[in-house]
Short mmCIF file of C-alpha atoms in Angstrom, two decimals:
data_model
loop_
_atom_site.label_atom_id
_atom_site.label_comp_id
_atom_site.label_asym_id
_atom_site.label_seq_id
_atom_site.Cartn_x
_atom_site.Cartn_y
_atom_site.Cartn_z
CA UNK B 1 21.51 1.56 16.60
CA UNK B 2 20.07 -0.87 18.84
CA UNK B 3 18.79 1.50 21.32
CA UNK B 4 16.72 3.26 18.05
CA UNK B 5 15.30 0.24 17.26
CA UNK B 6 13.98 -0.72 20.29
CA UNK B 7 12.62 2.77 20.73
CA UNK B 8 11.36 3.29 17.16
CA UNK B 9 9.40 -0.40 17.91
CA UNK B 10 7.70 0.90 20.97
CA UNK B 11 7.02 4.11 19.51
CA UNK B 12 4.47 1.83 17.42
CA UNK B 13 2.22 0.80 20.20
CA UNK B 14 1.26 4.82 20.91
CA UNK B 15 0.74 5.22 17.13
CA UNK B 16 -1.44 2.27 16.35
CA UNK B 17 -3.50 2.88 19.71
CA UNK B 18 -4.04 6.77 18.96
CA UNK B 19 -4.99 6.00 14.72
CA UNK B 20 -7.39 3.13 15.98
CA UNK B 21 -8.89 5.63 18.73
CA UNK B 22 -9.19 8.41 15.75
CA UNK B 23 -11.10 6.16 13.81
CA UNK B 24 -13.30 5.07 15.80
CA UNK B 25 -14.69 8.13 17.15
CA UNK B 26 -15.57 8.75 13.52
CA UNK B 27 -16.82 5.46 12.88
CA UNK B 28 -19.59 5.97 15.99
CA UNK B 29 -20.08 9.21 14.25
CA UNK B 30 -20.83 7.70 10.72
CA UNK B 31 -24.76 6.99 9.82
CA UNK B 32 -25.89 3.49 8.40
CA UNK B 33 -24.10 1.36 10.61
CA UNK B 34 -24.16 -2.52 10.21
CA UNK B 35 -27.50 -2.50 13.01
CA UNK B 36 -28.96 -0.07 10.75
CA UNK B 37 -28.30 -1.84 7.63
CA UNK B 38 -29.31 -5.06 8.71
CA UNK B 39 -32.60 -3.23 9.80
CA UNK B 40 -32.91 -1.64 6.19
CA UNK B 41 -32.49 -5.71 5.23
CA UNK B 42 -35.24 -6.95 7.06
CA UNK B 43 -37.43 -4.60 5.94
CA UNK B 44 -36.41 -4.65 2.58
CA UNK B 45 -35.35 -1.58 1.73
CA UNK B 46 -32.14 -2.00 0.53
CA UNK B 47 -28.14 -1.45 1.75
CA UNK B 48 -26.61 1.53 3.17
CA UNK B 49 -27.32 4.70 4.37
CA UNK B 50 -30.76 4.36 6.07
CA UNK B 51 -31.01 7.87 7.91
CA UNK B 52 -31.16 8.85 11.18
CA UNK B 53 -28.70 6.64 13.45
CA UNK B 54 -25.19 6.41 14.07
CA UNK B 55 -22.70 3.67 14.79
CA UNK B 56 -23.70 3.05 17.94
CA UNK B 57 -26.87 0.97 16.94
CA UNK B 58 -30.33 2.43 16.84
CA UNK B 59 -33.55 3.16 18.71
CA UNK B 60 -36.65 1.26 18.88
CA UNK B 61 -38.25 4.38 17.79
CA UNK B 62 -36.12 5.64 14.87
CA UNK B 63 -37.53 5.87 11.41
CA UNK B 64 -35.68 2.56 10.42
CA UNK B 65 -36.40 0.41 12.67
CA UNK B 66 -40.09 1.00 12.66
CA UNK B 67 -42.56 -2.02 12.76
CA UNK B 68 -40.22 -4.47 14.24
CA UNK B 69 -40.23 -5.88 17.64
CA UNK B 70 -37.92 -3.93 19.76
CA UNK B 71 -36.41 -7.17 21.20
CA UNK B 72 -35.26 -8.21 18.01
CA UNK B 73 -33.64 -4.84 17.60
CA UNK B 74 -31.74 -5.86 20.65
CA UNK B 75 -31.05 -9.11 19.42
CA UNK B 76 -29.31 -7.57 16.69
CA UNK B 77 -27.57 -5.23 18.19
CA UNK B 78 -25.96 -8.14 20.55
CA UNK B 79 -25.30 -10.15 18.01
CA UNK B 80 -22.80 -7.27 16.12
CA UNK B 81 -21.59 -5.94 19.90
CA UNK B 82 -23.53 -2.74 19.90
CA UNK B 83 -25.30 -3.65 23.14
CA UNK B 84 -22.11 -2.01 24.94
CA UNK B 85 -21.29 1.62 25.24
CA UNK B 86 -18.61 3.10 23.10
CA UNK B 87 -15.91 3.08 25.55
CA UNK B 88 -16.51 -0.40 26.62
CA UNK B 89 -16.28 -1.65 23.06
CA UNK B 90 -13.32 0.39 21.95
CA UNK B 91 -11.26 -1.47 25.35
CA UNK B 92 -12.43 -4.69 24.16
CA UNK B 93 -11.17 -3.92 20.58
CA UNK B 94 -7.71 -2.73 21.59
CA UNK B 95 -7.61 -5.64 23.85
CA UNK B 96 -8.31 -8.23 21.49
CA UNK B 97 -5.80 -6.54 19.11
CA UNK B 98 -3.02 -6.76 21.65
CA UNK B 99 -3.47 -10.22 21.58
CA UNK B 100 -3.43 -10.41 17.39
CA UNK B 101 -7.17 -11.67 17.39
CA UNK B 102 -8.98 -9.12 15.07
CA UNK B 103 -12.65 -10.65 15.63
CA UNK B 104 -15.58 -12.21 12.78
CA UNK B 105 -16.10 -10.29 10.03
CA UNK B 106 -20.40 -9.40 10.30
CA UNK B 107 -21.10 -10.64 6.53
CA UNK B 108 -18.40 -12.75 5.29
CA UNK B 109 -18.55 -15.64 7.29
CA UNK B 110 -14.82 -15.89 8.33
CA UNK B 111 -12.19 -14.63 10.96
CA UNK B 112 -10.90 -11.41 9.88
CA UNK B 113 -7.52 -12.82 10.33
CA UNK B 114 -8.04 -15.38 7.75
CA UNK B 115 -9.58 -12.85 5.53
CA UNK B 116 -6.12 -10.49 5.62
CA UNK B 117 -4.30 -13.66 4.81
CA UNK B 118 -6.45 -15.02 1.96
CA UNK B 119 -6.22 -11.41 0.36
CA UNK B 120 -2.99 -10.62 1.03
CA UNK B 121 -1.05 -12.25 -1.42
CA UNK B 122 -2.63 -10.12 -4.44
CA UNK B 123 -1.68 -7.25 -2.92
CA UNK B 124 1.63 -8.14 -2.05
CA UNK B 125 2.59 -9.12 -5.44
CA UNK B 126 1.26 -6.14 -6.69
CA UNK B 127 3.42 -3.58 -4.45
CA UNK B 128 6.39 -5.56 -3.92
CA UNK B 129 6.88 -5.89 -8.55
CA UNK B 130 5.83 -2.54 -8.62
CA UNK B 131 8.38 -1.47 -5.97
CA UNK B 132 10.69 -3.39 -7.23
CA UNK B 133 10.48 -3.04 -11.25
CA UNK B 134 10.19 0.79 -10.21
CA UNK B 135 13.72 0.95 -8.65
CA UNK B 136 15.35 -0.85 -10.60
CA UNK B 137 14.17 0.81 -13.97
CA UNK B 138 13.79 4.74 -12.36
CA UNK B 139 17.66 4.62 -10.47
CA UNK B 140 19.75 3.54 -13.69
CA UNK B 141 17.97 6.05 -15.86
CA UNK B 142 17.97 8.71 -13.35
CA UNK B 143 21.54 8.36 -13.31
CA UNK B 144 22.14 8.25 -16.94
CA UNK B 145 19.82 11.19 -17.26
CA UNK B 146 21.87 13.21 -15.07
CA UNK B 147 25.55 12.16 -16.45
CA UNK B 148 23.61 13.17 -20.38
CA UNK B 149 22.06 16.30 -18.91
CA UNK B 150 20.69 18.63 -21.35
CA UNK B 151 21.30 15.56 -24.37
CA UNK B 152 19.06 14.47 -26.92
CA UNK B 153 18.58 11.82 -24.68
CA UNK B 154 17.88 13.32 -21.60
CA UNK B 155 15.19 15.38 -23.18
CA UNK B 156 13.06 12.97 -25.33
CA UNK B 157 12.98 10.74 -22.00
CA UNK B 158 11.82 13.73 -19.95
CA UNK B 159 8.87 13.96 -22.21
CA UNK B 160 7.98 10.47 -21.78
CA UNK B 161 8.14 10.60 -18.02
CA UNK B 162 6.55 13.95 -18.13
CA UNK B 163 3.57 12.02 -20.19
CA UNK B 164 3.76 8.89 -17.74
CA UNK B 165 3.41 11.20 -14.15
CA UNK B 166 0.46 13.05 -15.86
CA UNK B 167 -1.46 10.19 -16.87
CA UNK B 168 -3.10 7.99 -13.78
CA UNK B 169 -2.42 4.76 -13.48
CA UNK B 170 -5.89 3.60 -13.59
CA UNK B 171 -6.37 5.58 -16.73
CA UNK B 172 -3.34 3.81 -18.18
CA UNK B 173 -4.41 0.16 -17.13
CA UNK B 174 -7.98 1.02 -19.34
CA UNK B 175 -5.68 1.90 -22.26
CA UNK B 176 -3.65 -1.40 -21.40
CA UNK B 177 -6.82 -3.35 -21.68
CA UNK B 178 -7.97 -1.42 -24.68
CA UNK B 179 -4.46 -2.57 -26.44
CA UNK B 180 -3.31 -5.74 -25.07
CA UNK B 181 -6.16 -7.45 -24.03
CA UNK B 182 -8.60 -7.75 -26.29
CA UNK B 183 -10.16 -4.38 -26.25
CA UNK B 184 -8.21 -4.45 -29.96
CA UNK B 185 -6.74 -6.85 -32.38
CA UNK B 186 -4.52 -7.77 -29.76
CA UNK B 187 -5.21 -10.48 -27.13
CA UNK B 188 -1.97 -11.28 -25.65
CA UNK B 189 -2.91 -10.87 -21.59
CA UNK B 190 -5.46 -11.96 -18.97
CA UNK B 191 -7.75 -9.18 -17.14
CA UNK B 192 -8.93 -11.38 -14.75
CA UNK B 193 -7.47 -12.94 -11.48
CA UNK B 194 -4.13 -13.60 -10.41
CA UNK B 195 -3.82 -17.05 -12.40
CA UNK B 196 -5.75 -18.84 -15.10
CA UNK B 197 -8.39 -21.60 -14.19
CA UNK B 198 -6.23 -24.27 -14.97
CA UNK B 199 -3.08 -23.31 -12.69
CA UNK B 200 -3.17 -26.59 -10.06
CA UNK B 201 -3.09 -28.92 -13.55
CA UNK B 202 0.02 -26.92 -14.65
CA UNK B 203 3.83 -27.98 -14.18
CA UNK B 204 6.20 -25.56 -12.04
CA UNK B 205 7.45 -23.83 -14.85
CA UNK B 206 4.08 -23.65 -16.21
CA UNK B 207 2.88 -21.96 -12.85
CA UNK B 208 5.52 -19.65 -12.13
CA UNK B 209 5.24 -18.06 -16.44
CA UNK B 210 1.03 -18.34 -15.65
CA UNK B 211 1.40 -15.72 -12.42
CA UNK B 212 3.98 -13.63 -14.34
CA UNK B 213 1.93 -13.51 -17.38
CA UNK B 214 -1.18 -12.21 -14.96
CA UNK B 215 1.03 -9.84 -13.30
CA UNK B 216 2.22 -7.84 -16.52
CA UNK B 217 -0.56 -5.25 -16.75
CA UNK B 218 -1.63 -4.84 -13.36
CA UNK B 219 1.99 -3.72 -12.35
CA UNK B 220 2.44 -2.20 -15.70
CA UNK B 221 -0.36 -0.01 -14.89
CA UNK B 222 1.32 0.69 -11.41
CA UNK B 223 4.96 1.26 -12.17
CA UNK B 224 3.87 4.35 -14.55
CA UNK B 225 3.67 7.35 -11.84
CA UNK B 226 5.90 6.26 -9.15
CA UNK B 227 8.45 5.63 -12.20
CA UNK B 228 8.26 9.10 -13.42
CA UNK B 229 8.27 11.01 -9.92
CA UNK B 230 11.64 8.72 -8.75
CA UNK B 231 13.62 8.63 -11.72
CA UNK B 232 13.39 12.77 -11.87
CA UNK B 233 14.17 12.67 -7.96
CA UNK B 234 17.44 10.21 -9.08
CA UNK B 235 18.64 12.71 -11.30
CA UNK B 236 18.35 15.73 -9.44
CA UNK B 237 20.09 14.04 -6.47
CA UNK B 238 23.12 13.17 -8.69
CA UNK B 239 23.05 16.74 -10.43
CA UNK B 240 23.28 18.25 -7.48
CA UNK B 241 25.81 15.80 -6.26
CA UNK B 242 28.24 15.86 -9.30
CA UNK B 243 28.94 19.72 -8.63
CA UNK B 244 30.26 19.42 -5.37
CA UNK B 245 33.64 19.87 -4.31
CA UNK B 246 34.86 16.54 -3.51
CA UNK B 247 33.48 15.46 -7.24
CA UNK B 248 36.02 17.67 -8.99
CA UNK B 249 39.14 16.88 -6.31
CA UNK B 250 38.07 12.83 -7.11
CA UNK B 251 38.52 13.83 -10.99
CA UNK B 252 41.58 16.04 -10.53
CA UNK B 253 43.60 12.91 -8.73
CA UNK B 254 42.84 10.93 -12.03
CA UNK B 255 40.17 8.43 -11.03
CA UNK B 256 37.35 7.25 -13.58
CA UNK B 257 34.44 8.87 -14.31
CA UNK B 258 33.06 5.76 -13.35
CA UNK B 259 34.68 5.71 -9.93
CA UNK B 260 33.70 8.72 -8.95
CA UNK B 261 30.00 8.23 -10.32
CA UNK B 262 29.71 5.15 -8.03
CA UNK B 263 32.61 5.13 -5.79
CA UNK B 264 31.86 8.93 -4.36
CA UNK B 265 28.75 10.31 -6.08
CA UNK B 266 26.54 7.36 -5.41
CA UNK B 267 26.24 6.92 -2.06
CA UNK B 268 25.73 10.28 -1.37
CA UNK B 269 23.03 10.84 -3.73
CA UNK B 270 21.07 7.80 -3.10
CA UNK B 271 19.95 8.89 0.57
CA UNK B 272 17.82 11.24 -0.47
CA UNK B 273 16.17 8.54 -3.28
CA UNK B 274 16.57 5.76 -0.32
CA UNK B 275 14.34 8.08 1.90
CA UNK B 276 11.66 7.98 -0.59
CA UNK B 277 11.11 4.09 -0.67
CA UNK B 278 8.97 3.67 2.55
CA UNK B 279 6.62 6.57 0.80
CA UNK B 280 6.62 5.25 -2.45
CA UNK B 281 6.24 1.25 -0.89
CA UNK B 282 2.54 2.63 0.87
CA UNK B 283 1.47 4.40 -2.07
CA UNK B 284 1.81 1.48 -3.76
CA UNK B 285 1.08 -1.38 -1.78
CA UNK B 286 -2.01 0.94 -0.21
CA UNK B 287 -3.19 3.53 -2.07
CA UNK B 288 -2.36 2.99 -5.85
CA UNK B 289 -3.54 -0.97 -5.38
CA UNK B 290 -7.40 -0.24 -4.83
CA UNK B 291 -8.73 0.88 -8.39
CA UNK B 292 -6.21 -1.70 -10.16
CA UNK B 293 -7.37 -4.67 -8.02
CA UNK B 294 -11.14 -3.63 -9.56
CA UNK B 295 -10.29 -2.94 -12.84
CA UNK B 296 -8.09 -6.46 -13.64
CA UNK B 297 -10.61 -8.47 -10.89
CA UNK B 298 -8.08 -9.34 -8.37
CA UNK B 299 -9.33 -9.94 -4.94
CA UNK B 300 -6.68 -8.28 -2.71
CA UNK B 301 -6.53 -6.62 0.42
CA UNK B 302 -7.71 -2.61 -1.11
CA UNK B 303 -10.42 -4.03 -2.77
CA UNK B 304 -11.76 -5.87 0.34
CA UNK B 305 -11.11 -2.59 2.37
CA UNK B 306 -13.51 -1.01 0.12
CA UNK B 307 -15.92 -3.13 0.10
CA UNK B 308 -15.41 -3.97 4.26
CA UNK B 309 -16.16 0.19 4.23
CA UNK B 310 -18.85 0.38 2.10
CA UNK B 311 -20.66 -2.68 3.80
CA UNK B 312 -19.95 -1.18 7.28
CA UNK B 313 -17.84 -4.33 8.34
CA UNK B 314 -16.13 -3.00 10.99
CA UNK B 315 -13.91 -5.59 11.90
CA UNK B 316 -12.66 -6.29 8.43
CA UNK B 317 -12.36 -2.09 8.47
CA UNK B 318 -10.67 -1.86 11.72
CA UNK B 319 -8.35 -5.24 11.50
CA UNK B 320 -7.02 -3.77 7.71
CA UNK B 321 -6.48 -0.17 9.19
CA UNK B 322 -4.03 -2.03 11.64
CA UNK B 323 -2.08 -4.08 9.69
CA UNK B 324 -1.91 -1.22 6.98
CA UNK B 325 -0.68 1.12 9.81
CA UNK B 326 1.58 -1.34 11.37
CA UNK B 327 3.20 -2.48 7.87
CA UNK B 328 3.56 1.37 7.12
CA UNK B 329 5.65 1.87 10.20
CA UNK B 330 7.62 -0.97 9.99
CA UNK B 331 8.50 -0.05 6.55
CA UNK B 332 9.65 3.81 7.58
CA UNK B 333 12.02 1.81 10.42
CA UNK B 334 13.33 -0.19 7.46
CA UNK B 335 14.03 2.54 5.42
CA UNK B 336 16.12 4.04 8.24
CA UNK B 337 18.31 1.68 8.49
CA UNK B 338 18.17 1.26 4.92
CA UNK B 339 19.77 4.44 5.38
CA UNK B 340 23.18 3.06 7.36
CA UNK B 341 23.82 0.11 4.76
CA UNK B 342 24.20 3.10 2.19
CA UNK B 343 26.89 5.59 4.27
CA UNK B 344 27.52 3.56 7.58
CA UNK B 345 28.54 7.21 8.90
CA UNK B 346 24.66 7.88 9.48
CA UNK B 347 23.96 7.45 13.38
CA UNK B 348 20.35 7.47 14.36
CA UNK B 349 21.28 6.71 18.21
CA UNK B 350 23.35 9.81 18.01
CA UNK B 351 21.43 11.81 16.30
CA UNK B 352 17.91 11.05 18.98
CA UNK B 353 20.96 10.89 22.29
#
């Protein structure tokens, strides 16, 4: 198991250097780069898109950088690193991220480092409750959905989860707002920020029910699809599990029901529901975080991707796209062994030999 690990950690370095490389041939490729913008700035006409230049900086003689003296073009194509060829800026990337320094971001004023780390709580509290609430709501109710199959109780629930994995989550956080938050009679949660205004005057107790109360919609809102799509993917495993062979020999020697459920049935049926957390970790924690971090006002990592994107801040662009792709890995090599602590017969080192 050791040997994987080691091997599944270097396999990282190739993975991170060939996404980074992907990207930034289409970066260079992408018009309305941050030259080009801060061009369209100076001459007042506005933010993005200016036509007619790519990534790697622009021309004296191209349509937006007209009127203005070409040395100040240079200046400001110095100043954001675009005086060097492509090649020579993409070694000098990977070279700095080797050594964990991901650069200035062009407009915010601040090391992109301290950027990730100012933003990252949000989004960490958002995936890991949502993960987490997810589990441990979708597992138990898969399972009791598959020992009642074909109950009352199995069916009303599959209409609610049927009506929770249709509707998205951003959709449902509106109707959250619309209900609990003032859009109605009812006021009973924040839609703004992480904490109230008042947090540093509150006592601990006060602090830790002031971040809860915060967090109830915004992983509310979350929970609702990956809910649905794991709790079917619980039951199924166990249905299919409960009709095997060694189910019915565990029931003819007279153990419980709720031996064999947990004792035999369980730890065969979970692989195939442990497999899924990695996946259903990054959707949440990268994709499913974006549109909620806008709609409740919480300044976390998706929303200052967006933004880094939109703005053309390619160092906030490029240092996010790493840690996102190094987190994902790292969380696929802890599902694996997540894997082993469920049925210790699983060998990865045997299986790659």
């Amino acid at each position: 198991m050791f040997a994987y690990i080691v091997r599944r950690l270097l396999l990282i370095i190739p993975t991170l250097v060939i996404i980074l490389l992907v990207n930034f041939v289409i970066v260079q490729a992408a018009p309305g780069g941050p030259v080009e913008q801060a061009i369209a700035h100076l001459q007042g006409i506005g933010g993005a898109s200016v036509g007619g230049a790519s990534g790697d900086g622009v021309s004296s003689g191209s349509r937006a950088s007209r009127g203005l003296d070409p040395k100040l073009i240079k200046d400001i194509e110095k100043q954001y690193g675009f005086d060097k060829p492509a090649h020579e800026r993409l070694w000098l990337m990977l070279k700095s991220y080797a050594q964990l320094d991901f650069g200035n971001s062009f407009f915010r004023g601040a090391t992109v480092t301290d950027l990730i780390l100012e933003k990252l709580p949000v989004t960490l509290s958002l995936g890991l409750w949502a993960t987490l609430i997810t589990y441990l709501v979708s597992i138990p109710l898969g399972i009791r959905k598959a020992v009642r199959h074909g109950s009352s109780f199995d069916v009303w629930s599959s209409t609610a989860i049927v009506i929770g994995y249709a509707m998205p989550a951003f959709l449902f956080a509106m109707f959250l707002i619309v209900v609990f938050a003032g859009g109605t009679t009812l006021n009973w949660f924040p839609v703004r920020g992480l904490v109230s205004e008042n947090f540093e005057q509150l006592s601990t107790v006060g602090k830790i029910a002031d971040y809860f109360w915060h967090l109830v919609l915004p992983v509310t809102s979350l929970v609702i699809g990956g809910f649905a799509t794991l709790t079917i993917l619980t039951k199924n495993s166990f249905l299919n599990e409960i009709t095997r062979q060694y189910v019915v020999t565990a029931r003819a020697k007279g153990l419980s029901e709720r031996r064999v459920l947990y004792g035999h049935v369980f730890r065969n049926a979970m692989l195939l529901v442990i497999s899924g957390i990695p996946q259903a970790f990054i959707s949440v924690f990268f994709a499913g975080s974006l549109l909620i971090e806008v709609i409740f006002s919480l300044d976390g990592l998706g929303r200052m991707s967006y933004e880094a994107a939109v703005s053309r801040d390619y160092p906030v662009v490029f240092g996010s796209l790493f840690i996102f792709t190094l987190f994902g890995l790292l969380i696929k090599l802890i599902g694996d062994l997540c894997y082993t602590l469920v049925d210790p017969r699983i060998d990865f080192a045997a299986r790659n030999a």
